[in-house]
Coordinates of C-alpha atoms in Angstrom, one line a residue:
Chain F
X1 CA 38.5 14.5 7.7
X2 CA 38.7 15.7 4.4
X3 CA 39.9 19.4 3.3
X4 CA 37.7 22.1 2.0
X5 CA 37.0 22.0 -1.9
X6 CA 39.6 23.5 -3.8
X7 CA 37.0 26.5 -4.7
X8 CA 36.9 27.5 -1.0
X9 CA 38.8 30.7 -0.7
X10 CA 41.6 31.8 1.8
X11 CA 39.2 33.5 4.2
X12 CA 36.4 30.3 4.1
X13 CA 39.0 27.8 4.5
X14 CA 40.5 29.6 7.4
X15 CA 36.6 29.3 9.2
X16 CA 36.3 26.1 8.4
X17 CA 39.5 25.0 9.9
X18 CA 38.5 27.3 12.9
X19 CA 34.9 25.9 13.3
X20 CA 36.7 22.5 13.4
X21 CA 39.6 22.9 15.8
X22 CA 36.5 24.1 18.2
X23 CA 34.8 20.6 17.7
X24 CA 38.2 18.5 17.9
X25 CA 38.8 20.5 20.7
X26 CA 36.5 17.9 23.3
X27 CA 37.5 15.1 21.8
X28 CA 40.2 14.5 23.4
X29 CA 41.7 12.3 20.4
X30 CA 45.1 11.3 19.7
X31 CA 45.6 12.8 15.8
X32 CA 43.8 13.8 13.0
X33 CA 43.6 11.8 9.6
X34 CA 43.8 14.4 6.8
X35 CA 42.4 12.6 3.7
X36 CA 44.0 13.1 0.2
X37 CA 40.3 13.1 -2.1
X38 CA 41.6 11.8 -5.8
X39 CA 38.7 11.7 -8.7
X40 CA 38.2 7.4 -8.4
X41 CA 34.7 7.6 -11.5
X42 CA 37.4 5.2 -13.0
X43 CA 37.9 2.9 -10.0
X44 CA 34.0 2.9 -10.6
X45 CA 31.9 3.1 -13.3
X46 CA 28.7 3.3 -11.4
X47 CA 27.2 7.1 -11.3
X48 CA 29.1 8.9 -8.1
X49 CA 26.1 9.3 -5.6
X50 CA 27.9 13.0 -4.2
X51 CA 29.8 14.8 -7.2
X52 CA 33.2 14.4 -7.1
X53 CA 34.8 17.4 -5.8
X54 CA 38.3 18.7 -5.7
X55 CA 39.7 19.6 -2.6
X56 CA 42.7 20.9 -1.0
X57 CA 45.9 19.5 -0.6
X58 CA 45.7 18.0 3.3
X59 CA 49.5 19.2 3.5
X60 CA 49.0 22.6 2.2
X61 CA 45.4 23.1 4.3
X62 CA 47.3 21.5 7.7
X63 CA 50.4 23.8 7.2
X64 CA 48.4 27.2 6.5
X65 CA 45.3 27.0 8.4
X66 CA 45.4 23.9 11.3
X67 CA 48.5 25.6 13.1
X68 CA 46.3 25.3 16.1
X69 CA 45.9 21.7 15.8
X70 CA 47.2 20.3 19.3
X71 CA 47.4 16.5 17.8
X72 CA 49.8 14.6 15.3
X73 CA 48.2 14.9 12.1
X74 CA 48.1 12.0 9.8
X75 CA 48.3 13.1 5.9
X76 CA 47.2 11.0 3.1
X77 CA 49.0 11.2 0.0
X78 CA 47.1 10.7 -2.9
X79 CA 51.3 9.7 -5.0
X80 CA 49.2 9.6 -8.6
X81 CA 48.3 12.7 -8.2
X82 CA 52.1 14.8 -7.2
X83 CA 54.8 14.9 -9.7
X84 CA 58.0 13.7 -8.2
X85 CA 59.6 16.9 -7.5
X86 CA 56.9 17.9 -5.4
X87 CA 56.3 14.9 -3.5
X88 CA 59.9 15.1 -2.7
X89 CA 59.8 18.4 -1.3
X90 CA 57.0 17.7 0.7
X91 CA 58.6 14.9 2.5
X92 CA 61.7 17.1 3.5
X93 CA 59.4 20.0 4.8
X94 CA 58.3 17.0 7.0
X95 CA 59.1 17.0 10.5
X96 CA 58.9 13.3 11.7
X97 CA 58.8 14.1 15.1
X98 CA 55.5 15.7 14.5
X99 CA 53.8 14.6 11.0
X100 CA 52.8 11.4 10.0
X101 CA 51.7 10.1 6.4
X102 CA 49.9 7.5 4.7
X103 CA 50.8 6.4 0.6
X104 CA 47.8 6.2 -1.6
X105 CA 48.0 4.7 -4.6
X106 CA 46.1 4.8 -7.7
X107 CA 42.2 3.6 -7.9
X108 CA 42.6 2.3 -11.2
X109 CA 45.2 0.6 -13.7
X110 CA 43.7 3.5 -16.4
X111 CA 44.4 6.5 -14.3
X112 CA 48.0 8.6 -14.9
X113 CA 50.1 8.0 -12.3
X114 CA 52.6 10.9 -11.7
X115 CA 54.2 8.5 -8.4
X116 CA 53.5 5.2 -8.1
X117 CA 53.1 4.0 -4.5
X118 CA 55.8 1.7 -5.1
X119 CA 58.5 5.3 -5.9
X120 CA 56.6 6.7 -3.2
X121 CA 57.7 4.3 -0.7
X122 CA 61.0 4.3 -1.8
X123 CA 61.3 8.7 -1.8
X124 CA 60.1 8.2 1.9
X125 CA 63.1 6.0 2.3
X126 CA 65.6 8.0 0.8
X127 CA 64.3 11.6 2.2
X128 CA 62.7 11.4 5.1
X129 CA 63.2 7.3 7.0
X130 CA 62.0 9.0 10.1
X131 CA 58.7 9.8 8.9
X132 CA 56.0 7.4 10.5
X133 CA 54.6 5.9 7.4
X134 CA 51.1 3.7 7.4
X135 CA 49.2 1.8 4.7
X136 CA 45.4 1.4 4.1
X137 CA 44.5 -2.1 4.9
X138 CA 40.9 -2.8 2.8
X139 CA 39.1 -6.1 4.2
X140 CA 37.0 -6.1 0.9
X141 CA 40.0 -6.4 -0.7
X142 CA 40.9 -9.0 1.6
X143 CA 37.1 -11.0 1.1
X144 CA 37.4 -11.4 -2.6
X145 CA 41.2 -12.0 -2.9
X146 CA 42.3 -13.1 0.1
X147 CA 45.7 -12.1 0.9
X148 CA 45.2 -8.7 1.9
X149 CA 47.2 -9.9 5.6
X150 CA 50.2 -10.9 3.3
X151 CA 50.3 -6.9 1.3
X152 CA 50.0 -5.5 5.2
X153 CA 53.6 -7.9 5.6
X154 CA 55.3 -6.3 2.8
X155 CA 54.0 -2.8 3.5
X156 CA 55.2 -3.4 6.8
X157 CA 58.7 -4.2 5.3
X158 CA 58.3 -1.1 3.0
X159 CA 58.4 0.8 6.3
X160 CA 54.7 0.8 7.4
X161 CA 54.5 1.3 11.4
X162 CA 51.1 1.4 11.6
X163 CA 47.4 0.9 9.2
X164 CA 44.3 2.5 8.3
X165 CA 41.3 0.2 7.1
X166 CA 38.6 1.7 4.7
X167 CA 35.2 1.9 6.8
X168 CA 34.0 -1.2 8.6
X169 CA 30.7 -1.7 8.3
X170 CA 31.1 -6.1 7.7
X171 CA 32.5 -6.9 11.3
X172 CA 32.7 -10.4 9.8
X173 CA 35.2 -9.4 7.1
X174 CA 37.0 -6.9 9.4
X175 CA 37.3 -9.9 11.7
X176 CA 39.0 -12.2 9.1
X177 CA 41.3 -9.5 8.2
X178 CA 42.7 -9.1 11.5
X179 CA 42.5 -12.5 12.3
X180 CA 45.0 -13.9 9.3
X181 CA 46.7 -10.5 9.9
X182 CA 47.5 -12.0 13.3
X183 CA 48.9 -15.6 12.9
X184 CA 50.6 -14.2 9.6
X185 CA 53.1 -11.8 12.0
X186 CA 53.2 -14.7 15.0
X187 CA 54.5 -16.9 11.9
X188 CA 56.8 -14.7 10.8
X189 CA 57.9 -13.9 14.6
X190 CA 56.6 -10.7 13.4
X191 CA 55.2 -7.2 15.8
X192 CA 51.8 -6.7 14.5
X193 CA 51.5 -2.8 14.0
X194 CA 48.9 -1.1 15.4
X195 CA 46.1 -1.1 12.8
X196 CA 43.3 1.7 12.9
X197 CA 39.8 1.0 12.0
X198 CA 37.6 3.4 10.4
X199 CA 33.7 4.1 11.1
X200 CA 31.2 6.2 10.4
X201 CA 27.9 7.5 10.7
X202 CA 25.0 6.6 7.7
X203 CA 22.6 9.4 7.7
X204 CA 20.4 9.1 4.7
X205 CA 20.3 6.2 2.1
X206 CA 22.5 8.5 -0.2
X207 CA 24.8 8.4 2.4
X208 CA 24.9 4.5 2.3
X209 CA 24.7 4.6 -1.3
X210 CA 28.0 6.5 -1.0
X211 CA 29.7 4.3 1.7
X212 CA 28.8 1.4 -0.9
X213 CA 30.1 3.5 -4.1
X214 CA 33.7 3.4 -2.4
X215 CA 33.9 -0.1 -1.7
X216 CA 32.8 -0.8 2.1
X217 CA 30.2 -3.5 1.7
X218 CA 28.0 -2.9 4.4
X219 CA 25.7 -5.9 5.0
X220 CA 22.4 -7.1 4.2
X221 CA 21.4 -6.7 7.3
X222 CA 22.8 -3.5 8.3
X223 CA 21.2 -2.4 5.0
X224 CA 17.7 -3.6 5.5
X225 CA 17.9 -2.0 9.7
X226 CA 19.2 1.6 8.0
X227 CA 16.4 1.4 5.8
X228 CA 13.6 0.7 7.7
X229 CA 14.7 2.8 10.9
X230 CA 12.9 5.7 12.0
X231 CA 16.2 7.4 12.0
X232 CA 18.7 6.3 9.6
X233 CA 21.3 8.5 11.7
X234 CA 21.2 7.1 15.4
X235 CA 20.5 3.4 14.0
X236 CA 23.9 3.7 12.0
X237 CA 25.3 5.2 15.5
X238 CA 24.5 2.2 17.1
X239 CA 25.8 0.0 14.3
X240 CA 28.8 1.3 14.3
X241 CA 29.4 1.4 18.1
X242 CA 28.5 -2.2 18.6
X243 CA 30.8 -3.1 15.7
X244 CA 33.4 -0.8 17.1
X245 CA 32.5 -2.8 20.7
X246 CA 33.0 -6.2 19.0
X247 CA 36.0 -5.9 16.9
X248 CA 38.0 -4.0 20.1
X249 CA 37.5 -7.3 22.3
X250 CA 38.4 -8.7 19.5
X251 CA 41.5 -6.9 19.0
X252 CA 42.3 -7.2 22.7
X253 CA 42.0 -11.1 22.9
X254 CA 44.7 -11.8 20.2
X255 CA 46.5 -9.3 20.9
X256 CA 46.7 -7.1 17.9
X257 CA 47.3 -3.5 19.0
X258 CA 44.4 -1.0 17.1
X259 CA 43.2 2.8 17.1
X260 CA 40.2 4.1 16.4
X261 CA 39.1 6.4 13.2
X262 CA 36.2 8.4 13.2
X263 CA 34.9 10.3 9.8
X264 CA 32.1 11.5 8.1
X265 CA 31.2 10.4 4.6
X266 CA 29.0 13.1 4.3
X267 CA 29.0 17.0 4.6
X268 CA 25.7 17.0 5.7
X269 CA 25.9 18.7 9.7
X270 CA 24.1 16.4 11.1
X271 CA 26.2 13.7 10.0
X272 CA 29.3 15.6 10.8
X273 CA 28.0 16.3 14.3
X274 CA 27.1 12.6 14.8
X275 CA 30.9 11.5 14.2
X276 CA 31.8 14.1 17.1
X277 CA 29.3 12.5 18.5
X278 CA 30.6 8.9 17.9
X279 CA 34.0 10.1 18.6
X280 CA 33.5 10.9 21.9
X281 CA 31.8 7.0 22.4
X282 CA 34.2 5.7 21.0
X283 CA 37.1 6.9 23.1
X284 CA 34.8 6.1 26.2
X285 CA 34.2 2.5 25.3
X286 CA 38.3 2.2 24.5
X287 CA 38.6 3.6 27.8
X288 CA 37.0 0.9 29.4
Chain R
X1 CA 20.2 -36.2 17.0
X2 CA 21.1 -39.1 14.2
X3 CA 19.4 -42.2 15.2
X4 CA 21.9 -45.2 15.7
X5 CA 23.3 -46.5 12.5
X6 CA 21.3 -48.9 10.5
X7 CA 23.2 -51.9 11.4
X8 CA 23.1 -51.6 15.1
X9 CA 21.5 -54.6 17.1
X10 CA 17.8 -54.2 18.1
X11 CA 19.3 -54.3 21.9
X12 CA 22.2 -51.7 20.9
X13 CA 20.3 -49.2 20.0
X14 CA 18.1 -49.7 23.1
X15 CA 20.6 -49.1 25.0
X16 CA 22.1 -46.6 22.9
X17 CA 18.1 -44.6 23.2
X18 CA 18.8 -45.4 27.1
X19 CA 21.8 -43.3 27.7
X20 CA 20.7 -40.8 25.0
X21 CA 17.3 -40.3 27.3
X22 CA 19.9 -40.0 30.7
X23 CA 21.6 -37.4 29.2
X24 CA 18.4 -35.3 27.6
X25 CA 16.4 -36.0 31.4
X26 CA 18.4 -33.4 32.7
X27 CA 18.3 -30.7 29.9
X28 CA 14.7 -29.5 30.3
X29 CA 14.3 -29.0 26.4
X30 CA 11.2 -28.5 24.5
X31 CA 11.4 -31.3 22.1
X32 CA 14.1 -33.5 20.5
X33 CA 15.5 -32.4 16.7
X34 CA 15.4 -36.1 14.7
X35 CA 17.9 -36.1 12.0
X36 CA 17.2 -38.4 8.2
X37 CA 20.2 -39.1 7.4
X38 CA 20.8 -39.6 3.1
X39 CA 23.7 -40.6 1.1
X40 CA 24.9 -36.6 -0.1
X41 CA 27.7 -37.9 -1.6
X42 CA 26.7 -37.2 -4.8
X43 CA 25.5 -33.5 -3.5
X44 CA 29.3 -32.6 -2.9
X45 CA 32.1 -34.2 -5.1
X46 CA 34.3 -34.2 -1.9
X47 CA 35.9 -36.6 0.0
X48 CA 32.9 -37.2 2.9
X49 CA 35.4 -36.7 5.9
X50 CA 33.3 -39.5 8.0
X51 CA 32.2 -42.2 6.1
X52 CA 28.4 -42.3 5.5
X53 CA 27.1 -45.2 7.5
X54 CA 23.0 -45.5 7.0
X55 CA 21.0 -44.8 10.1
X56 CA 17.5 -46.4 11.2
X57 CA 14.7 -44.7 10.2
X58 CA 14.1 -42.3 13.2
X59 CA 10.6 -42.8 12.5
X60 CA 10.5 -46.1 13.6
X61 CA 13.7 -45.7 16.4
X62 CA 11.6 -43.4 18.1
X63 CA 8.7 -45.4 18.2
X64 CA 10.7 -48.6 19.2
X65 CA 13.2 -47.1 21.1
X66 CA 12.3 -43.5 22.7
X67 CA 8.8 -44.2 24.6
X68 CA 10.2 -42.5 27.1
X69 CA 11.3 -39.5 25.8
X70 CA 9.0 -36.7 27.6
X71 CA 8.8 -34.0 25.3
X72 CA 7.4 -33.9 21.2
X73 CA 10.2 -35.4 18.7
X74 CA 10.2 -33.4 15.3
X75 CA 10.7 -35.9 13.1
X76 CA 13.2 -35.2 9.7
X77 CA 11.9 -36.5 6.2
X78 CA 13.8 -37.1 3.8
X79 CA 11.1 -37.5 1.6
X80 CA 13.1 -38.7 -1.6
X81 CA 14.0 -41.8 0.3
X82 CA 10.0 -43.0 0.4
X83 CA 8.2 -44.4 -1.3
X84 CA 4.9 -42.6 -1.3
X85 CA 2.7 -45.8 -0.2
X86 CA 6.0 -46.0 2.9
X87 CA 5.3 -42.2 3.2
X88 CA 1.8 -41.9 3.3
X89 CA 0.9 -44.8 5.6
X90 CA 3.8 -42.5 8.0
X91 CA 1.8 -39.7 7.8
X92 CA -1.2 -41.6 8.7
X93 CA 0.1 -43.1 12.0
X94 CA 0.7 -39.3 13.1
X95 CA -0.7 -38.0 16.4
X96 CA -0.3 -34.0 15.4
X97 CA -1.2 -33.3 19.0
X98 CA 2.5 -34.7 19.7
X99 CA 4.1 -35.2 16.5
X100 CA 6.1 -32.4 14.5
X101 CA 7.9 -33.2 11.0
X102 CA 10.0 -31.2 9.0
X103 CA 10.3 -32.9 5.0
X104 CA 13.9 -32.6 3.4
X105 CA 13.9 -33.1 -0.7
X106 CA 16.4 -34.1 -2.4
X107 CA 20.2 -33.4 -2.1
X108 CA 21.1 -33.2 -5.4
X109 CA 19.0 -32.8 -9.3
X110 CA 21.2 -36.6 -10.1
X111 CA 19.1 -38.5 -7.0
X112 CA 16.5 -40.7 -7.7
X113 CA 13.9 -39.4 -6.2
X114 CA 10.8 -41.8 -4.3
X115 CA 8.5 -39.0 -3.3
X116 CA 9.8 -35.4 -4.2
X117 CA 9.4 -32.5 -1.5
X118 CA 6.5 -31.1 -3.1
X119 CA 4.3 -33.9 -3.5
X120 CA 5.2 -34.9 0.3
X121 CA 4.1 -31.3 0.9
X122 CA 0.8 -32.1 -0.4
X123 CA 0.6 -35.5 0.8
X124 CA 0.5 -33.9 4.6
X125 CA -2.2 -31.8 3.5
X126 CA -4.3 -34.3 2.3
X127 CA -3.4 -36.6 4.9
X128 CA -2.8 -34.9 7.9
X129 CA -2.6 -31.6 8.0
X130 CA -3.1 -30.4 11.5
X131 CA 0.7 -32.5 11.8
X132 CA 3.0 -29.4 12.9
X133 CA 5.0 -29.2 9.9
X134 CA 8.8 -27.4 9.7
X135 CA 11.2 -26.3 7.1
X136 CA 15.1 -25.6 6.4
X137 CA 16.3 -22.6 6.3
X138 CA 19.9 -22.2 4.9
X139 CA 21.7 -18.6 5.2
X140 CA 25.2 -20.1 3.6
X141 CA 22.3 -20.8 0.3
X142 CA 20.9 -17.2 0.6
X143 CA 24.6 -15.8 0.6
X144 CA 24.7 -17.7 -2.1
X145 CA 21.1 -16.3 -4.3
X146 CA 19.9 -14.4 -1.7
X147 CA 16.1 -15.5 -2.3
X148 CA 16.1 -17.7 0.6
X149 CA 13.2 -15.3 2.8
X150 CA 11.2 -16.0 -0.6
X151 CA 11.4 -19.8 -0.2
X152 CA 10.3 -19.5 3.9
X153 CA 7.9 -17.4 2.9
X154 CA 6.9 -20.1 0.3
X155 CA 6.9 -23.3 2.5
X156 CA 5.1 -20.7 4.9
X157 CA 2.0 -20.8 2.1
X158 CA 3.3 -24.6 2.1
X159 CA 1.9 -25.4 5.1
X160 CA 5.4 -25.0 7.5
X161 CA 4.7 -23.5 10.7
X162 CA 8.1 -24.1 11.8
X163 CA 12.1 -23.5 10.5
X164 CA 15.4 -25.0 11.2
X165 CA 18.4 -23.9 10.2
X166 CA 21.3 -25.5 9.3
X167 CA 24.3 -25.2 12.1
X168 CA 25.0 -21.4 12.1
X169 CA 28.9 -20.6 12.0
X170 CA 28.5 -17.3 9.9
X171 CA 26.6 -14.8 12.5
X172 CA 26.4 -12.4 9.4
X173 CA 24.9 -14.4 6.8
X174 CA 22.3 -15.6 9.6
X175 CA 21.0 -12.0 10.1
X176 CA 20.9 -11.6 6.6
X177 CA 18.6 -13.9 6.2
X178 CA 16.6 -13.3 9.3
X179 CA 16.3 -9.7 8.1
X180 CA 15.2 -10.9 5.2
X181 CA 12.8 -13.2 6.0
X182 CA 11.3 -10.6 8.4
X183 CA 11.5 -7.8 6.5
X184 CA 9.3 -9.9 4.0
X185 CA 6.9 -10.7 6.3
X186 CA 6.4 -7.0 7.4
X187 CA 5.6 -6.3 4.0
X188 CA 3.5 -9.4 2.9
X189 CA 1.6 -9.0 6.3
X190 CA 2.4 -12.1 7.6
X191 CA 2.6 -13.2 11.0
X192 CA 6.7 -14.6 11.0
X193 CA 7.2 -18.4 12.0
X194 CA 9.8 -19.4 14.4
X195 CA 13.3 -20.1 13.8
X196 CA 14.9 -22.8 15.1
X197 CA 18.6 -21.8 14.8
X198 CA 20.7 -25.0 14.9
X199 CA 24.3 -24.9 16.6
X200 CA 27.2 -27.5 17.1
X201 CA 30.5 -27.4 18.7
X202 CA 33.8 -28.2 16.9
X203 CA 35.9 -31.0 18.9
X204 CA 38.9 -31.1 16.8
X205 CA 39.8 -30.0 12.2
X206 CA 38.3 -33.4 10.9
X207 CA 35.1 -32.4 12.1
X208 CA 35.5 -28.4 11.4
X209 CA 35.9 -30.3 7.4
X210 CA 32.9 -32.2 8.2
X211 CA 30.7 -29.4 8.9
X212 CA 32.3 -27.6 5.5
X213 CA 31.1 -30.9 3.3
X214 CA 28.5 -30.6 5.1
X215 CA 27.4 -26.6 3.9
X216 CA 28.1 -24.8 7.0
X217 CA 30.2 -21.9 6.3
X218 CA 32.7 -21.6 8.5
X219 CA 34.0 -17.8 8.5
X220 CA 37.9 -17.4 8.3
X221 CA 38.8 -16.3 11.6
X222 CA 36.7 -19.1 13.5
X223 CA 38.4 -21.0 12.2
X224 CA 42.2 -19.6 12.5
X225 CA 40.9 -19.7 15.8
X226 CA 39.9 -23.2 16.3
X227 CA 43.4 -24.0 14.4
X228 CA 45.2 -22.7 16.7
X229 CA 43.3 -23.2 20.0
X230 CA 45.2 -25.2 22.5
X231 CA 41.7 -26.7 23.1
X232 CA 39.7 -26.6 19.8
X233 CA 36.6 -27.9 21.6
X234 CA 36.2 -25.3 24.5
X235 CA 36.8 -22.4 21.4
X236 CA 34.1 -24.0 20.1
X237 CA 32.2 -24.1 22.2
X238 CA 32.6 -20.5 23.6
X239 CA 32.2 -19.7 19.4
X240 CA 29.0 -21.4 19.7
X241 CA 27.7 -19.5 23.0
X242 CA 28.5 -16.0 22.0
X243 CA 27.1 -16.6 18.2
X244 CA 23.8 -17.9 19.6
X245 CA 24.1 -15.0 22.1
X246 CA 24.5 -12.4 19.5
X247 CA 21.3 -14.1 17.5
X248 CA 19.1 -13.7 20.4
X249 CA 19.6 -10.4 21.0
X250 CA 19.0 -9.8 17.3
X251 CA 16.0 -11.8 16.8
X252 CA 14.5 -10.2 20.1
X253 CA 15.2 -6.6 18.9
X254 CA 13.6 -7.7 15.6
X255 CA 10.5 -9.5 17.1
X256 CA 11.0 -12.5 15.3
X257 CA 10.3 -15.8 17.1
X258 CA 13.0 -18.0 17.1
X259 CA 14.4 -21.3 19.1
X260 CA 17.8 -22.9 19.7
X261 CA 18.4 -26.1 18.5
X262 CA 21.9 -28.3 19.4
X263 CA 23.3 -30.9 18.2
X264 CA 26.7 -33.1 17.4
X265 CA 27.8 -34.0 14.0
X266 CA 30.5 -35.8 15.3
X267 CA 29.5 -38.9 17.6
X268 CA 33.0 -38.5 19.5
X269 CA 31.9 -38.7 23.0
X270 CA 33.5 -35.4 24.4
X271 CA 32.0 -33.6 21.5
X272 CA 28.4 -34.9 22.2
X273 CA 28.8 -34.7 26.2
X274 CA 30.1 -31.1 25.1
X275 CA 27.2 -30.9 22.9
X276 CA 24.4 -31.5 26.4
X277 CA 26.7 -29.1 27.6
X278 CA 25.8 -26.4 25.1
X279 CA 22.6 -26.6 24.9
X280 CA 22.5 -25.9 29.1
X281 CA 24.4 -23.6 28.4
X282 CA 22.1 -21.5 25.5
X283 CA 19.1 -22.8 27.8
X284 CA 20.2 -20.2 30.7
X285 CA 21.2 -17.3 28.2
X286 CA 17.1 -18.1 26.6
X287 CA 15.6 -17.6 30.1
X288 CA 17.8 -14.0 30.8

């Protein structure tokens, strides 16, 4: 999930956290991903289908409002947003037995970068080397550049012990990346790190457009299916389930450790509730 | 299948036909596709992994050696190879209640074309309009140009009543084409024509290279799987089955009529025999 908007009052934020914790209680999840949203309009010149609204610092939101979360949180850090001092103090305050993090680099080269991704990796190494660190893995980049598996191996060498993918709609692209990563690890005699595969429902064509804007490749046939469905949300739910089931079997066959992450890219209540149902369903698929 | 090489003696050709008919007897197939092989080296400047060896005219081979075939043959015609007179006489000799055909256009613009695809369509319309005509459907072209579904609709208007795809290894690309064709037919209030999906095993990396040379997109993860498999042929067999099962379910869900075609692009005996097993297996999947 993403933290509440920056403009949310402390009281409202506490209430949102309360509702969130209620929603999560039934889920038996192993962890909660807290995204750190950055304005990525410089990455993509197209109009953002949903307006960018700055959100609270996920680390602060976690510390202040999610104290009763019963599972570890994986706190994202858009490194470029933070001054090095701020980044360092946050690292110092972490308890490596309880916290996990994922550092994200800048969304474009033009952007002002306060702390580079490379520097963020160095700082963790120096200040808090025991803090479990995850890296982002993007099948779409692999489809374009063909070297995402090598980036993953390099991130592993720099300290990453797990990966989280971008939302997967293109099962073929995801298999290509997982397969290349698997074979690269075998060739280098490396233990593959767990890959957490991300899924999201899509309740409207606007959400679909937003997924695209975020960089998710939605295959033409899935776009057709969602556009012509009587119930787009239901269709995307079934779509996500079958994509996940396919990838679970694929990872198991290859022996690549994996996890599943469910998010909602929309703040509409029906989509958030469908995400919760999706998490329940995928949890059941995992235990089959 | 493809007819024997042009250099085969009449007696050898008769023996090959005999063996072929034996192989087919156990299969309960509905028809036999007879390809018309043309030298396509002008289409693809890369070295052809298997040398091009001209084959007999499939129509002549059928007439002379496959008289005991108990199912209809779908005879391909590489239109550009034939003078119009020859093409016309062949059309006149066909019995529309028993024969089917697929016309194929030239493989490149540089090639000498004796009869163009458009002219071939006209001739059928004029000489033998009742002869069931199929068109070629290529997902890979759809991935590049995005208009293969419109070509299919245009071919239908020109007389095609079914389609045969290129060999499918990229299930996503095939779904994109089938989905776009389905929705285009719905938009134009057209009955979709059956799409015959083609599958082939691949017993070696040389065959894989040849599939690529033919224009088949083999996704990276499948290439990895076949390259690292203990038994490439077995792995490709399982691959073909799961691709077919996925597409059978997809076509059924959309209500697109379909068929399955199994071929061997290699002349190695183990690959031909595996194709026969694949046909048996896919026949069973069809009847589920």
